Amino acid sequence: MRWIYPLLANRPMLIVLLIINIAGTVYGYYWYGWQLKETPAIFLPFVPDSPTASLFFVFVLIAFLLKRNWPLLEALAIVTLFKYGIWAVVMNILVYFVQGELDPVGFMLIFSHFAMAVEGVLFAPFYRFKWWHLIITAIWTLHNDVIDYVFFMMPRYHMLDQYMPQIGYFTFWLSIFSLGLAYFVALRPSRFKLEIK
């Protein structure tokens, strides 16, 4: 598996990933456009979960291209990319089981969000965040869950409304798992580390 890291750290690859993530971020905010129009201003930063996650990673990639690390953004990126990547995959699979079908956009969302989750974890050897970065990320992530499932600002999948309590419970534990994964792959003392050159 380690053969992939020289490819990931290659400058042209970083540029390609940057372009892909910028495009995905722009599309993501567009996808949320109708919901953002109905969202009270105080909740706006917490509604477009996936595009904000990919925006964090855009800044991580820019830092790598500058041969730098921006640790807080790295912590936010790995946790939110994995969490919302897996969340969207599960929600779209659930839509398929509830409706008996899934449109092409749904399949695209499964593929693109799974790729989000994978890229966040794959770059872990290059991250340099510390405990306090992960604590801030935990506060952001769990606060976002409160905004989503207490104030009902979660992404709208109307066909899943009857499952909101279960989805909220799943999302909370997905947040905890994502934070634990970030610790395991990017913070624990014996982790695998590499440098962007």
PDB file of C-alpha atoms in Angstrom:
ATOM      1  CA  MET A   1       0.000   0.000   0.000  1.00  0.00           C
ATOM      2  CA  ARG A   2       2.891   2.373   0.688  1.00  0.00           C
ATOM      3  CA  TRP A   3       3.666   2.518  -3.024  1.00  0.00           C
ATOM      4  CA  ILE A   4       0.828   5.001  -3.425  1.00  0.00           C
ATOM      5  CA  TYR A   5       2.392   7.731  -1.277  1.00  0.00           C
ATOM      6  CA  PRO A   6       5.053   8.964  -3.708  1.00  0.00           C
ATOM      7  CA  LEU A   7       2.229   9.296  -6.251  1.00  0.00           C
ATOM      8  CA  LEU A   8       0.026  11.224  -3.790  1.00  0.00           C
ATOM      9  CA  ALA A   9       2.842  13.588  -2.821  1.00  0.00           C
ATOM     10  CA  ASN A  10       3.722  14.277  -6.438  1.00  0.00           C
ATOM     11  CA  ARG A  11       3.104  17.946  -7.283  1.00  0.00           C
ATOM     12  CA  PRO A  12       1.077  17.304 -10.493  1.00  0.00           C
ATOM     13  CA  MET A  13      -1.148  14.884  -8.549  1.00  0.00           C
ATOM     14  CA  LEU A  14      -1.680  17.471  -5.815  1.00  0.00           C
ATOM     15  CA  ILE A  15      -2.686  20.015  -8.459  1.00  0.00           C
ATOM     16  CA  VAL A  16      -5.134  17.569 -10.070  1.00  0.00           C
ATOM     17  CA  LEU A  17      -6.654  16.767  -6.678  1.00  0.00           C
ATOM     18  CA  LEU A  18      -6.870  20.470  -5.881  1.00  0.00           C
ATOM     19  CA  ILE A  19      -8.800  21.141  -9.103  1.00  0.00           C
ATOM     20  CA  ILE A  20     -11.128  18.175  -8.477  1.00  0.00           C
ATOM     21  CA  ASN A  21     -11.797  19.267  -4.899  1.00  0.00           C
ATOM     22  CA  ILE A  22     -12.424  22.882  -5.882  1.00  0.00           C
ATOM     23  CA  ALA A  23     -14.921  21.709  -8.506  1.00  0.00           C
ATOM     24  CA  GLY A  24     -16.586  19.357  -6.026  1.00  0.00           C
ATOM     25  CA  THR A  25     -16.774  22.090  -3.397  1.00  0.00           C
ATOM     26  CA  VAL A  26     -18.393  24.551  -5.806  1.00  0.00           C
ATOM     27  CA  TYR A  27     -20.904  21.909  -6.946  1.00  0.00           C
ATOM     28  CA  GLY A  28     -21.600  20.983  -3.327  1.00  0.00           C
ATOM     29  CA  TYR A  29     -22.488  24.541  -2.355  1.00  0.00           C
ATOM     30  CA  TYR A  30     -24.648  24.758  -5.491  1.00  0.00           C
ATOM     31  CA  TRP A  31     -26.410  21.502  -4.493  1.00  0.00           C
ATOM     32  CA  TYR A  32     -27.256  23.045  -1.110  1.00  0.00           C
ATOM     33  CA  GLY A  33     -28.381  26.319  -2.697  1.00  0.00           C
ATOM     34  CA  TRP A  34     -32.128  25.867  -2.237  1.00  0.00           C
ATOM     35  CA  GLN A  35     -31.705  24.796   1.405  1.00  0.00           C
ATOM     36  CA  LEU A  36     -29.306  27.659   2.172  1.00  0.00           C
ATOM     37  CA  LYS A  37     -31.919  30.145   0.939  1.00  0.00           C
ATOM     38  CA  GLU A  38     -34.292  28.856   3.636  1.00  0.00           C
ATOM     39  CA  THR A  39     -31.644  28.635   6.383  1.00  0.00           C
ATOM     40  CA  PRO A  40     -31.430  31.279   9.144  1.00  0.00           C
ATOM     41  CA  ALA A  41     -28.125  33.163   8.870  1.00  0.00           C
ATOM     42  CA  ILE A  42     -26.876  31.924  12.250  1.00  0.00           C
ATOM     43  CA  PHE A  43     -26.934  28.313  10.970  1.00  0.00           C
ATOM     44  CA  LEU A  44     -25.396  28.903   7.526  1.00  0.00           C
ATOM     45  CA  PRO A  45     -21.855  27.677   8.362  1.00  0.00           C
ATOM     46  CA  PHE A  46     -23.246  24.351   9.622  1.00  0.00           C
ATOM     47  CA  VAL A  47     -25.610  23.339   6.816  1.00  0.00           C
ATOM     48  CA  PRO A  48     -23.433  22.542   3.749  1.00  0.00           C
ATOM     49  CA  ASP A  49     -21.491  19.746   5.463  1.00  0.00           C
ATOM     50  CA  SER A  50     -19.792  17.946   2.577  1.00  0.00           C
ATOM     51  CA  PRO A  51     -18.684  21.009   0.577  1.00  0.00           C
ATOM     52  CA  THR A  52     -17.292  22.566   3.749  1.00  0.00           C
ATOM     53  CA  ALA A  53     -15.357  19.345   4.390  1.00  0.00           C
ATOM     54  CA  SER A  54     -13.898  19.430   0.880  1.00  0.00           C
ATOM     55  CA  LEU A  55     -13.163  23.161   1.319  1.00  0.00           C
ATOM     56  CA  PHE A  56     -11.049  22.301   4.370  1.00  0.00           C
ATOM     57  CA  PHE A  57      -9.167  19.805   2.197  1.00  0.00           C
ATOM     58  CA  VAL A  58      -8.699  22.388  -0.570  1.00  0.00           C
ATOM     59  CA  PHE A  59      -6.728  24.482   1.924  1.00  0.00           C
ATOM     60  CA  VAL A  60      -4.770  21.406   3.063  1.00  0.00           C
ATOM     61  CA  LEU A  61      -3.755  20.751  -0.562  1.00  0.00           C
ATOM     62  CA  ILE A  62      -2.790  24.398  -1.070  1.00  0.00           C
ATOM     63  CA  ALA A  63      -0.581  24.146   2.027  1.00  0.00           C
ATOM     64  CA  PHE A  64       1.032  20.963   0.666  1.00  0.00           C
ATOM     65  CA  LEU A  65       1.738  22.714  -2.645  1.00  0.00           C
ATOM     66  CA  LEU A  66       3.432  25.461  -0.631  1.00  0.00           C
ATOM     67  CA  LYS A  67       5.390  22.719   1.238  1.00  0.00           C
ATOM     68  CA  ARG A  68       3.646  23.640   4.461  1.00  0.00           C
ATOM     69  CA  ASN A  69       1.215  22.170   6.969  1.00  0.00           C
ATOM     70  CA  TRP A  70      -1.894  23.922   8.300  1.00  0.00           C
ATOM     71  CA  PRO A  71      -2.665  21.526  11.171  1.00  0.00           C
ATOM     72  CA  LEU A  72      -6.107  22.727  12.255  1.00  0.00           C
ATOM     73  CA  LEU A  73      -7.378  22.489   8.689  1.00  0.00           C
ATOM     74  CA  GLU A  74      -5.817  19.017   8.414  1.00  0.00           C
ATOM     75  CA  ALA A  75      -7.704  17.860  11.520  1.00  0.00           C
ATOM     76  CA  LEU A  76     -10.959  19.397  10.304  1.00  0.00           C
ATOM     77  CA  ALA A  77     -10.432  17.888   6.851  1.00  0.00           C
ATOM     78  CA  ILE A  78      -9.763  14.282   7.846  1.00  0.00           C
ATOM     79  CA  VAL A  79     -12.630  14.112  10.343  1.00  0.00           C
ATOM     80  CA  THR A  80     -15.244  15.851   8.197  1.00  0.00           C
ATOM     81  CA  LEU A  81     -14.213  14.234   4.908  1.00  0.00           C
ATOM     82  CA  PHE A  82     -14.494  10.782   6.425  1.00  0.00           C
ATOM     83  CA  LYS A  83     -17.653  11.517   8.426  1.00  0.00           C
ATOM     84  CA  TYR A  84     -19.671  13.202   5.700  1.00  0.00           C
ATOM     85  CA  GLY A  85     -18.240  10.977   2.986  1.00  0.00           C
ATOM     86  CA  ILE A  86     -19.468   7.845   4.749  1.00  0.00           C
ATOM     87  CA  TRP A  87     -22.685   9.569   5.895  1.00  0.00           C
ATOM     88  CA  ALA A  88     -23.678  10.452   2.315  1.00  0.00           C
ATOM     89  CA  VAL A  89     -22.886   6.948   1.076  1.00  0.00           C
ATOM     90  CA  VAL A  90     -25.096   5.420   3.785  1.00  0.00           C
ATOM     91  CA  MET A  91     -27.927   7.927   3.237  1.00  0.00           C
ATOM     92  CA  ASN A  92     -28.021   7.335  -0.507  1.00  0.00           C
ATOM     93  CA  ILE A  93     -28.004   3.563  -0.020  1.00  0.00           C
ATOM     94  CA  LEU A  94     -30.867   4.030   2.444  1.00  0.00           C
ATOM     95  CA  VAL A  95     -32.731   6.110  -0.161  1.00  0.00           C
ATOM     96  CA  TYR A  96     -32.322   3.193  -2.566  1.00  0.00           C
ATOM     97  CA  PHE A  97     -33.860   0.748  -0.072  1.00  0.00           C
ATOM     98  CA  VAL A  98     -36.713   3.100   0.834  1.00  0.00           C
ATOM     99  CA  GLN A  99     -37.602   4.051  -2.760  1.00  0.00           C
ATOM    100  CA  GLY A 100     -36.512   0.912  -4.566  1.00  0.00           C
ATOM    101  CA  GLU A 101     -34.385   2.953  -6.958  1.00  0.00           C
ATOM    102  CA  LEU A 102     -31.687   5.602  -7.064  1.00  0.00           C
ATOM    103  CA  ASP A 103     -31.253   8.231  -9.764  1.00  0.00           C
ATOM    104  CA  PRO A 104     -27.889   8.952 -11.475  1.00  0.00           C
ATOM    105  CA  VAL A 105     -27.223  11.867  -9.096  1.00  0.00           C
ATOM    106  CA  GLY A 106     -27.585   9.472  -6.176  1.00  0.00           C
ATOM    107  CA  PHE A 107     -24.998   7.094  -7.662  1.00  0.00           C
ATOM    108  CA  MET A 108     -22.701  10.050  -8.358  1.00  0.00           C
ATOM    109  CA  LEU A 109     -23.059  11.160  -4.731  1.00  0.00           C
ATOM    110  CA  ILE A 110     -22.171   7.665  -3.491  1.00  0.00           C
ATOM    111  CA  PHE A 111     -19.032   7.542  -5.635  1.00  0.00           C
ATOM    112  CA  SER A 112     -17.866  11.103  -4.968  1.00  0.00           C
ATOM    113  CA  HIS A 113     -18.482  10.953  -1.216  1.00  0.00           C
ATOM    114  CA  PHE A 114     -16.758   7.597  -0.862  1.00  0.00           C
ATOM    115  CA  ALA A 115     -13.779   9.177  -2.668  1.00  0.00           C
ATOM    116  CA  MET A 116     -13.899  12.053  -0.155  1.00  0.00           C
ATOM    117  CA  ALA A 117     -13.677   9.649   2.766  1.00  0.00           C
ATOM    118  CA  VAL A 118     -10.789   7.745   1.178  1.00  0.00           C
ATOM    119  CA  GLU A 119      -8.709  10.803   0.236  1.00  0.00           C
ATOM    120  CA  GLY A 120      -8.994  12.274   3.716  1.00  0.00           C
ATOM    121  CA  VAL A 121      -7.543   9.118   5.261  1.00  0.00           C
ATOM    122  CA  LEU A 122      -4.968   8.444   2.525  1.00  0.00           C
ATOM    123  CA  PHE A 123      -3.184  11.730   3.214  1.00  0.00           C
ATOM    124  CA  ALA A 124      -2.948  11.053   6.968  1.00  0.00           C
ATOM    125  CA  PRO A 125       0.828  10.335   6.944  1.00  0.00           C
ATOM    126  CA  PHE A 126       1.396  13.923   5.792  1.00  0.00           C
ATOM    127  CA  TYR A 127      -0.719  15.579   8.508  1.00  0.00           C
ATOM    128  CA  ARG A 128       0.935  17.270  11.480  1.00  0.00           C
ATOM    129  CA  PHE A 129      -1.924  18.220  13.785  1.00  0.00           C
ATOM    130  CA  LYS A 130      -1.786  17.938  17.572  1.00  0.00           C
ATOM    131  CA  TRP A 131      -4.248  17.081  20.335  1.00  0.00           C
ATOM    132  CA  TRP A 132      -5.629  20.605  20.637  1.00  0.00           C
ATOM    133  CA  HIS A 133      -6.388  20.697  16.894  1.00  0.00           C
ATOM    134  CA  LEU A 134      -8.362  17.464  17.268  1.00  0.00           C
ATOM    135  CA  ILE A 135     -10.219  18.831  20.321  1.00  0.00           C
ATOM    136  CA  ILE A 136     -11.286  21.932  18.358  1.00  0.00           C
ATOM    137  CA  THR A 137     -12.348  19.633  15.522  1.00  0.00           C
ATOM    138  CA  ALA A 138     -14.369  17.511  17.969  1.00  0.00           C
ATOM    139  CA  ILE A 139     -16.171  20.606  19.234  1.00  0.00           C
ATOM    140  CA  TRP A 140     -16.926  21.724  15.660  1.00  0.00           C
ATOM    141  CA  THR A 141     -18.090  18.255  14.605  1.00  0.00           C
ATOM    142  CA  LEU A 142     -20.310  17.497  17.592  1.00  0.00           C
ATOM    143  CA  HIS A 143     -21.710  21.033  17.622  1.00  0.00           C
ATOM    144  CA  ASN A 144     -22.620  20.504  13.959  1.00  0.00           C
ATOM    145  CA  ASP A 145     -24.540  17.372  14.957  1.00  0.00           C
ATOM    146  CA  VAL A 146     -26.512  19.409  17.506  1.00  0.00           C
ATOM    147  CA  ILE A 147     -27.329  22.035  14.875  1.00  0.00           C
ATOM    148  CA  ASP A 148     -28.394  19.320  12.428  1.00  0.00           C
ATOM    149  CA  TYR A 149     -30.517  17.124  14.692  1.00  0.00           C
ATOM    150  CA  VAL A 150     -31.705  19.461  17.461  1.00  0.00           C
ATOM    151  CA  PHE A 151     -32.379  22.489  15.241  1.00  0.00           C
ATOM    152  CA  PHE A 152     -33.171  20.304  12.185  1.00  0.00           C
ATOM    153  CA  MET A 153     -30.618  21.825   9.810  1.00  0.00           C
ATOM    154  CA  MET A 154     -29.423  18.485   8.418  1.00  0.00           C
ATOM    155  CA  PRO A 155     -29.216  17.878   4.642  1.00  0.00           C
ATOM    156  CA  ARG A 156     -32.750  17.317   3.357  1.00  0.00           C
ATOM    157  CA  TYR A 157     -33.675  13.826   2.256  1.00  0.00           C
ATOM    158  CA  HIS A 158     -37.480  14.105   2.577  1.00  0.00           C
ATOM    159  CA  MET A 159     -37.991  10.417   1.837  1.00  0.00           C
ATOM    160  CA  LEU A 160     -35.983   9.600   4.989  1.00  0.00           C
ATOM    161  CA  ASP A 161     -37.838  11.938   7.369  1.00  0.00           C
ATOM    162  CA  GLN A 162     -39.395   9.039   9.287  1.00  0.00           C
ATOM    163  CA  TYR A 163     -35.906   7.783  10.170  1.00  0.00           C
ATOM    164  CA  MET A 164     -34.515  11.086  11.531  1.00  0.00           C
ATOM    165  CA  PRO A 165     -34.041   9.883  15.150  1.00  0.00           C
ATOM    166  CA  GLN A 166     -32.117   6.820  13.950  1.00  0.00           C
ATOM    167  CA  ILE A 167     -30.106   8.897  11.465  1.00  0.00           C
ATOM    168  CA  GLY A 168     -29.222  11.386  14.196  1.00  0.00           C
ATOM    169  CA  TYR A 169     -28.073   8.558  16.472  1.00  0.00           C
ATOM    170  CA  PHE A 170     -26.014   7.014  13.659  1.00  0.00           C
ATOM    171  CA  THR A 171     -24.483  10.412  12.839  1.00  0.00           C
ATOM    172  CA  PHE A 172     -23.398  11.024  16.436  1.00  0.00           C
ATOM    173  CA  TRP A 173     -21.546   7.715  16.598  1.00  0.00           C
ATOM    174  CA  LEU A 174     -20.103   8.265  13.127  1.00  0.00           C
ATOM    175  CA  SER A 175     -18.666  11.541  14.477  1.00  0.00           C
ATOM    176  CA  ILE A 176     -17.093   9.699  17.416  1.00  0.00           C
ATOM    177  CA  PHE A 177     -15.671   7.024  15.115  1.00  0.00           C
ATOM    178  CA  SER A 178     -14.287   9.672  12.720  1.00  0.00           C
ATOM    179  CA  LEU A 179     -12.517  11.450  15.583  1.00  0.00           C
ATOM    180  CA  GLY A 180     -11.073   8.131  16.795  1.00  0.00           C
ATOM    181  CA  LEU A 181      -9.921   7.285  13.283  1.00  0.00           C
ATOM    182  CA  ALA A 182      -8.208  10.677  12.977  1.00  0.00           C
ATOM    183  CA  TYR A 183      -6.331   9.989  16.207  1.00  0.00           C
ATOM    184  CA  PHE A 184      -5.340   6.494  15.087  1.00  0.00           C
ATOM    185  CA  VAL A 185      -4.016   7.381  11.637  1.00  0.00           C
ATOM    186  CA  ALA A 186      -2.673  10.894  12.203  1.00  0.00           C
ATOM    187  CA  LEU A 187      -1.908  11.499  15.879  1.00  0.00           C
ATOM    188  CA  ARG A 188      -0.905   8.372  17.765  1.00  0.00           C
ATOM    189  CA  PRO A 189       2.846   8.206  18.540  1.00  0.00           C
ATOM    190  CA  SER A 190       3.574   5.083  16.471  1.00  0.00           C
ATOM    191  CA  ARG A 191       1.757   6.258  13.343  1.00  0.00           C
ATOM    192  CA  PHE A 192       3.231   6.115   9.832  1.00  0.00           C
ATOM    193  CA  LYS A 193       4.627   9.566   8.895  1.00  0.00           C
ATOM    194  CA  LEU A 194       5.808  11.052   5.609  1.00  0.00           C
ATOM    195  CA  GLU A 195       6.923  14.488   4.406  1.00  0.00           C
ATOM    196  CA  ILE A 196       5.648  16.484   1.436  1.00  0.00           C
ATOM    197  CA  LYS A 197       8.777  17.305  -0.571  1.00  0.00           C
TER     198      LYS A 197
END
